[in-house]
CSV table of C-alpha atoms in Angstrom, one decimal:
chain,number,residue,atom,x,y,z
F,1,UNK,CA,0.0,0.0,0.0
F,2,UNK,CA,1.6,3.4,-1.0
F,3,UNK,CA,2.4,5.8,1.8
F,4,UNK,CA,0.4,9.0,2.0
F,5,UNK,CA,2.0,12.0,0.3
F,6,UNK,CA,1.2,14.4,3.2
F,7,UNK,CA,1.7,13.9,6.9
F,8,UNK,CA,-1.5,13.2,8.8
F,9,UNK,CA,-0.1,14.7,12.0
F,10,UNK,CA,2.4,17.3,13.0
F,11,UNK,CA,2.8,19.7,16.0
F,12,UNK,CA,1.4,22.6,13.9
F,13,UNK,CA,-1.7,20.5,12.8
F,14,UNK,CA,-2.3,19.5,16.4
F,15,UNK,CA,-1.9,23.0,17.7
F,16,UNK,CA,-4.3,24.4,15.0
F,17,UNK,CA,-6.9,21.7,15.8
F,18,UNK,CA,-6.8,22.6,19.5
F,19,UNK,CA,-7.2,26.3,18.7
F,20,UNK,CA,-10.1,25.6,16.3
F,21,UNK,CA,-11.9,23.7,19.1
F,22,UNK,CA,-11.1,26.4,21.6
F,23,UNK,CA,-12.5,29.2,19.3
F,24,UNK,CA,-15.7,27.1,18.9
F,25,UNK,CA,-16.1,26.8,22.7
F,26,UNK,CA,-15.6,23.1,22.6
F,27,UNK,CA,-13.3,20.9,24.7
F,28,UNK,CA,-9.7,20.8,23.3
F,29,UNK,CA,-8.1,18.0,25.3
F,30,UNK,CA,-6.1,15.1,23.8
F,31,UNK,CA,-9.3,13.0,23.1
F,32,UNK,CA,-11.2,15.9,21.5
F,33,UNK,CA,-8.3,16.8,19.3
F,34,UNK,CA,-7.8,13.2,18.2
F,35,UNK,CA,-11.5,13.0,17.3
F,36,UNK,CA,-11.3,16.2,15.3
F,37,UNK,CA,-8.3,14.9,13.4
F,38,UNK,CA,-9.7,11.4,13.0
F,39,UNK,CA,-6.8,9.6,14.7
F,40,UNK,CA,-6.3,7.7,17.9
F,41,UNK,CA,-5.3,9.7,21.0
F,42,UNK,CA,-2.2,7.6,21.3
F,43,UNK,CA,-1.1,8.9,17.9
F,44,UNK,CA,-0.8,12.4,19.3
F,45,UNK,CA,1.8,11.3,21.8
F,46,UNK,CA,4.3,10.8,18.9
F,47,UNK,CA,4.2,14.6,18.5
F,48,UNK,CA,3.3,16.1,21.8
F,49,UNK,CA,3.8,15.4,25.5
F,50,UNK,CA,0.3,15.3,26.8
F,51,UNK,CA,-2.0,18.3,27.6
F,52,UNK,CA,0.9,20.5,28.7
F,53,UNK,CA,2.5,20.0,25.4
F,54,UNK,CA,-0.7,20.8,23.5
F,55,UNK,CA,-1.1,24.0,25.5
F,56,UNK,CA,2.4,25.1,24.5
F,57,UNK,CA,1.7,24.2,20.9
F,58,UNK,CA,-1.4,26.3,20.9
F,59,UNK,CA,0.5,29.2,22.5
F,60,UNK,CA,3.1,29.0,19.8
F,61,UNK,CA,0.5,28.9,17.0
F,62,UNK,CA,-1.2,31.9,18.7
F,63,UNK,CA,1.9,34.0,18.7
F,64,UNK,CA,2.5,33.2,15.0
F,65,UNK,CA,-1.0,34.7,14.2
F,66,UNK,CA,-0.8,37.6,16.6
F,67,UNK,CA,2.9,38.4,16.7
F,68,UNK,CA,4.0,42.1,16.7
F,69,UNK,CA,7.4,42.3,15.1
F,70,UNK,CA,10.0,44.6,16.5
F,71,UNK,CA,10.6,47.6,14.3
F,72,UNK,CA,12.2,51.0,14.6
F,73,UNK,CA,9.1,52.3,16.3
F,74,UNK,CA,9.4,54.0,19.8
F,75,UNK,CA,8.8,51.9,22.9
F,76,UNK,CA,5.4,53.6,23.2
F,77,UNK,CA,4.3,52.7,19.7
F,78,UNK,CA,5.5,49.2,20.0
F,79,UNK,CA,3.8,48.7,23.3
F,80,UNK,CA,0.5,50.2,22.1
F,81,UNK,CA,0.4,48.0,19.0
F,82,UNK,CA,1.3,44.9,21.0
F,83,UNK,CA,-1.5,45.7,23.6
F,84,UNK,CA,-4.1,46.1,20.8
F,85,UNK,CA,-3.0,42.8,19.2
F,86,UNK,CA,-2.8,40.8,22.4
F,87,UNK,CA,-6.2,42.1,23.6
F,88,UNK,CA,-7.7,40.7,20.4
F,89,UNK,CA,-5.8,37.4,20.9
F,90,UNK,CA,-7.1,36.9,24.5
F,91,UNK,CA,-10.6,38.0,23.5
F,92,UNK,CA,-10.7,35.5,20.7
F,93,UNK,CA,-9.6,32.7,23.1
F,94,UNK,CA,-10.8,33.5,26.6
F,95,UNK,CA,-11.1,29.9,27.7
F,96,UNK,CA,-7.4,29.4,27.0
F,97,UNK,CA,-6.3,32.0,29.5
F,98,UNK,CA,-6.3,29.9,32.7
F,99,UNK,CA,-4.2,27.2,30.9
F,100,UNK,CA,-1.8,29.7,29.3
F,101,UNK,CA,-1.1,31.5,32.6
F,102,UNK,CA,-0.8,28.2,34.5
F,103,UNK,CA,2.1,26.9,32.5
F,104,UNK,CA,5.7,27.9,32.1
F,105,UNK,CA,6.4,29.5,28.7
F,106,UNK,CA,8.9,27.5,26.6
F,107,UNK,CA,7.8,28.0,23.0
F,108,UNK,CA,10.7,29.5,21.1
F,109,UNK,CA,8.4,31.9,19.2
F,110,UNK,CA,6.8,33.2,22.3
F,111,UNK,CA,10.2,33.6,24.1
F,112,UNK,CA,11.4,35.6,21.1
F,113,UNK,CA,8.4,37.9,21.3
F,114,UNK,CA,9.1,38.5,25.0
F,115,UNK,CA,12.8,39.1,24.2
F,116,UNK,CA,11.8,41.7,21.6
F,117,UNK,CA,9.7,43.4,24.3
F,118,UNK,CA,12.4,43.3,26.8
F,119,UNK,CA,14.9,44.7,24.3
F,120,UNK,CA,12.5,47.5,23.3
F,121,UNK,CA,12.1,48.5,26.9
F,122,UNK,CA,15.8,48.5,27.7
F,123,UNK,CA,16.5,50.5,24.5
F,124,UNK,CA,13.8,52.9,25.7
F,125,UNK,CA,15.8,53.7,28.8
F,126,UNK,CA,14.0,51.6,31.4
F,127,UNK,CA,16.3,50.1,34.1
F,128,UNK,CA,17.0,46.4,33.7
F,129,UNK,CA,16.0,45.6,37.2
F,130,UNK,CA,12.5,46.7,36.5
F,131,UNK,CA,12.0,45.2,33.0
F,132,UNK,CA,10.5,41.8,34.1
F,133,UNK,CA,8.1,43.6,36.5
F,134,UNK,CA,7.0,46.0,33.7
F,135,UNK,CA,6.5,43.0,31.3
F,136,UNK,CA,4.3,41.3,34.0
F,137,UNK,CA,2.2,44.5,34.3
F,138,UNK,CA,1.8,44.6,30.5
F,139,UNK,CA,0.8,40.9,30.4
F,140,UNK,CA,-1.8,41.5,33.1
F,141,UNK,CA,-3.2,44.5,31.3
F,142,UNK,CA,-3.5,42.6,28.0
F,143,UNK,CA,-5.1,39.6,29.6
F,144,UNK,CA,-7.6,41.7,31.6
F,145,UNK,CA,-8.7,43.8,28.7
F,146,UNK,CA,-8.9,40.7,26.4
F,147,UNK,CA,-11.3,39.1,28.9
F,148,UNK,CA,-13.2,42.4,29.2
F,149,UNK,CA,-13.7,42.5,25.4
F,150,UNK,CA,-15.0,38.9,25.6
F,151,UNK,CA,-17.4,39.8,28.4
F,152,UNK,CA,-21.2,40.1,28.0
F,153,UNK,CA,-22.7,43.4,26.7
F,154,UNK,CA,-24.0,44.1,30.1
F,155,UNK,CA,-21.2,43.7,32.6
F,156,UNK,CA,-23.4,45.0,35.5
F,157,UNK,CA,-27.2,44.6,36.0
F,158,UNK,CA,-28.1,45.7,39.5
F,159,UNK,CA,-31.3,44.0,40.8
F,160,UNK,CA,-31.5,46.1,43.9
F,161,UNK,CA,-31.3,49.8,44.8
F,162,UNK,CA,-27.8,51.3,44.4
F,163,UNK,CA,-26.4,54.6,45.6
F,164,UNK,CA,-24.3,55.4,42.4
F,165,UNK,CA,-23.8,52.5,40.1
F,166,UNK,CA,-27.3,52.3,38.7
F,167,UNK,CA,-27.4,56.0,37.9
F,168,UNK,CA,-24.0,55.7,36.1
F,169,UNK,CA,-25.3,52.7,34.0
F,170,UNK,CA,-28.3,54.6,32.8
F,171,UNK,CA,-27.5,55.5,29.2
F,172,UNK,CA,-23.9,54.3,29.5
F,173,UNK,CA,-22.1,52.6,26.6
F,174,UNK,CA,-22.5,48.8,26.4
F,175,UNK,CA,-20.7,45.9,24.7
F,176,UNK,CA,-17.8,46.6,22.3
F,177,UNK,CA,-18.2,50.4,22.5
F,178,UNK,CA,-17.8,50.3,26.3
F,179,UNK,CA,-14.9,47.9,26.2
F,180,UNK,CA,-13.1,49.9,23.5
F,181,UNK,CA,-13.5,53.2,25.3
F,182,UNK,CA,-12.2,51.6,28.6
F,183,UNK,CA,-9.3,50.0,26.8
F,184,UNK,CA,-8.2,53.4,25.3
F,185,UNK,CA,-8.4,55.0,28.7
F,186,UNK,CA,-6.4,52.2,30.2
F,187,UNK,CA,-3.7,52.4,27.5
F,188,UNK,CA,-3.3,56.2,27.9
F,189,UNK,CA,-3.0,55.8,31.7
F,190,UNK,CA,-0.5,53.0,31.4
F,191,UNK,CA,1.7,54.7,28.8
F,192,UNK,CA,1.7,58.0,30.7
F,193,UNK,CA,2.6,56.2,33.9
F,194,UNK,CA,5.5,54.5,32.2
F,195,UNK,CA,6.6,57.9,30.7
F,196,UNK,CA,6.5,59.5,34.1
F,197,UNK,CA,8.5,56.7,35.7
F,198,UNK,CA,11.1,57.0,32.9
F,199,UNK,CA,11.3,60.8,33.4
F,200,UNK,CA,11.7,60.5,37.1
F,201,UNK,CA,14.5,57.9,36.5
F,202,UNK,CA,16.2,60.1,34.0
F,203,UNK,CA,15.4,63.8,34.8
F,204,UNK,CA,16.5,66.4,32.4
């Protein structure tokens, strides 16, 4: 019997299958991915080390789709573009967030993206002993606003008398408009805070 001309399985195929299931809101474990690909679960283990390996494959495939390449842009421009892109990434895959944050990052592409960010911040004048903390703040910001974008149109619906919240909600923006406006405010606050910190570190 002739051998197939294309590979039935590969790490990229497995990662893409997991992402497709996640975007559809379906389970994306070993058994579910095997069913989607029409193979036995044991076949996946020739390419991936269990669920942890699948999560890291999915992380790697995500960064390929949502990567912001380092350019000659300023640190502010790089950071804003990256935040916008990662916000969309997390909003498109909210159910992945607990798994992604619960596993040590090893994928080479993701490590390279973090290396780019660290380099941009160092080149921007931020002290090296603060870079990892700043990156953690940026990560938390992107994850939080990604989940906010994926949240229901009505984030709050008081069913009892309130002193202030109910009045503020009357006529307030909802859904994507609310999330976008909140994100833009958050970005401006974050960038200005980092600029102020940089100025204080390097006064004229």
